[in-house]
Amino acid sequence: MLITEPDGKLLITDLEYSTYGCRGFDISNFMSQYGCEPNEYAKFALPDDNILKQFIQLYIDECEKLFPGYSNKQINSIEKILHETKLCKLVSLLFWTAFFIYHKENVIKAIPIDMKANFVSKNVDIINLDNIITILKTFTEIC
């Protein structure tokens, strides 16, 4: 919590997802919870691009206040940040999928995991290397 001066407003900040890493990870992790109820973990998708673009524009506007000229650089365009956000979301999903598949038998034996119910999308029968490559190819075409 932070009390601002001179107006004395209370600012509450949740730093759970903040890092010194890629801004795309911060934005993708934050926006993955858009429209979700508390403790609703079944949704992993990012919101619609229009919503992401609105949020990214607000992000750029605030960065411009802190760093004049920020928005003039191509690397800080809405499209570039949107691309980073989607790419980081994919990397995050692949990491956590691999992590849970690897640890299914050794670390979390007490937690029953139904691979089809938890990791399989409408278009994929089972998660394997070929399907992960297909997902990556599809994602790179979208981006």
Coordinates of C-alpha atoms in Angstrom, one line a residue:
M1 CA 0.0 0.0 0.0
L2 CA 1.2 3.5 -0.8
I3 CA -0.3 6.8 0.2
T4 CA 0.4 9.4 -2.5
E5 CA 1.3 13.0 -1.9
P6 CA 0.0 15.7 -1.8
D7 CA -3.6 14.3 -2.2
G8 CA -3.2 11.5 0.3
K9 CA -4.9 8.9 -1.9
L10 CA -4.4 5.2 -1.1
L11 CA -2.8 3.1 -3.8
I12 CA -3.0 -0.6 -3.4
T13 CA -0.7 -2.6 -5.7
D14 CA -0.6 -6.4 -6.2
L15 CA 2.9 -7.2 -7.3
E16 CA 2.3 -11.0 -7.6
Y17 CA 3.0 -11.0 -11.4
S18 CA 5.6 -8.2 -11.6
T19 CA 9.1 -9.1 -12.6
Y20 CA 12.2 -7.5 -14.1
G21 CA 11.7 -9.8 -17.1
C22 CA 9.8 -9.4 -20.4
R23 CA 6.8 -7.0 -20.3
G24 CA 5.0 -9.6 -22.3
F25 CA 5.0 -12.0 -19.4
D26 CA 3.6 -9.4 -17.0
I27 CA 0.9 -8.4 -19.4
S28 CA -0.1 -11.9 -20.4
N29 CA -0.2 -13.2 -16.8
F30 CA -2.2 -10.2 -15.7
M31 CA -4.6 -10.2 -18.6
S32 CA -5.1 -14.0 -18.3
Q33 CA -7.3 -13.3 -15.3
Y34 CA -9.5 -10.8 -17.2
G35 CA -13.1 -11.7 -16.8
C36 CA -12.4 -14.6 -14.4
E37 CA -13.9 -15.0 -11.0
P38 CA -11.5 -15.4 -8.0
N39 CA -10.0 -18.8 -7.9
E40 CA -11.3 -19.7 -11.4
Y41 CA -8.3 -21.6 -12.8
A42 CA -9.9 -23.4 -15.7
K43 CA -9.6 -20.4 -18.1
F44 CA -6.1 -19.9 -19.6
A45 CA -6.9 -17.8 -22.6
L46 CA -6.2 -14.1 -23.1
P47 CA -9.1 -11.8 -23.8
D48 CA -10.0 -10.6 -27.2
D49 CA -7.3 -8.6 -29.1
N50 CA -9.4 -5.4 -28.8
I51 CA -9.4 -5.6 -25.0
L52 CA -5.7 -6.3 -25.0
K53 CA -5.0 -3.4 -27.3
Q54 CA -6.9 -1.0 -25.0
F55 CA -4.9 -2.2 -22.0
I56 CA -1.6 -2.0 -24.0
Q57 CA -2.5 1.6 -25.0
L58 CA -3.0 2.5 -21.4
Y59 CA 0.3 0.9 -20.6
I60 CA 2.1 2.9 -23.4
D61 CA 0.4 6.1 -22.2
E62 CA 1.7 5.6 -18.6
C63 CA 5.2 4.7 -19.9
E64 CA 5.2 7.8 -22.0
K65 CA 4.6 9.9 -18.8
L66 CA 7.6 8.2 -17.1
F67 CA 9.8 8.1 -20.2
P68 CA 9.0 10.9 -22.7
G69 CA 9.5 9.5 -26.3
Y70 CA 8.7 5.9 -25.3
S71 CA 5.7 5.7 -27.6
N72 CA 7.7 7.0 -30.6
K73 CA 9.8 3.8 -30.7
Q74 CA 8.6 1.0 -33.0
I75 CA 9.5 -1.6 -30.3
N76 CA 6.9 0.0 -28.1
S77 CA 4.1 -0.1 -30.6
I78 CA 0.7 -1.7 -29.7
E79 CA 1.3 -4.4 -32.3
K80 CA 4.8 -5.2 -31.0
I81 CA 3.6 -5.4 -27.4
L82 CA 0.6 -7.5 -28.4
H83 CA 2.9 -9.9 -30.2
E84 CA 5.2 -10.2 -27.1
T85 CA 2.2 -10.8 -24.9
K86 CA 0.8 -13.6 -27.0
L87 CA 4.3 -15.2 -27.4
C88 CA 4.9 -15.0 -23.6
K89 CA 1.5 -16.5 -22.9
L90 CA 2.4 -19.5 -25.2
V91 CA 5.8 -19.9 -23.5
S92 CA 4.1 -19.8 -20.1
L93 CA 1.5 -22.4 -21.1
L94 CA 4.1 -24.7 -22.5
F95 CA 6.3 -24.4 -19.4
W96 CA 3.5 -25.2 -17.0
T97 CA 2.2 -28.1 -19.2
A98 CA 5.7 -29.6 -19.3
F99 CA 6.2 -29.0 -15.6
F100 CA 3.0 -30.8 -14.6
I101 CA 3.5 -33.7 -17.1
Y102 CA 7.1 -34.2 -15.8
H103 CA 6.1 -34.0 -12.1
K104 CA 2.9 -36.0 -12.5
E105 CA 4.4 -39.2 -11.1
N106 CA 7.1 -37.9 -8.8
V107 CA 6.0 -34.8 -7.0
I108 CA 2.2 -34.7 -7.0
K109 CA 1.3 -38.4 -6.7
A110 CA -1.5 -37.5 -4.3
I111 CA -3.3 -35.2 -6.8
P112 CA -5.1 -37.2 -9.4
I113 CA -4.6 -35.7 -12.9
D114 CA -6.8 -36.7 -15.8
M115 CA -4.7 -35.8 -18.8
K116 CA -7.6 -35.6 -21.2
A117 CA -9.7 -33.4 -18.9
N118 CA -6.9 -31.0 -17.9
F119 CA -4.6 -30.7 -20.8
V120 CA -6.4 -31.6 -24.0
S121 CA -8.0 -29.0 -26.2
K122 CA -10.8 -29.5 -28.7
N123 CA -8.4 -30.1 -31.5
V124 CA -5.8 -32.2 -29.7
D125 CA -6.3 -35.8 -28.6
I126 CA -3.3 -36.0 -26.3
I127 CA -0.4 -33.8 -25.5
N128 CA 2.8 -35.1 -27.1
L129 CA 5.8 -33.5 -28.8
D130 CA 4.1 -33.6 -32.3
N131 CA 1.1 -31.8 -30.9
I132 CA 3.2 -29.2 -29.1
I133 CA 5.0 -28.5 -32.4
T134 CA 1.7 -28.2 -34.2
I135 CA 0.5 -25.7 -31.5
L136 CA 3.7 -23.7 -31.9
K137 CA 3.4 -23.6 -35.7
T138 CA -0.2 -22.5 -35.4
F139 CA 0.7 -19.8 -32.9
T140 CA 3.5 -18.4 -35.0
E141 CA 1.1 -18.1 -37.9
I142 CA -1.3 -16.2 -35.8
C143 CA 1.4 -13.8 -34.6

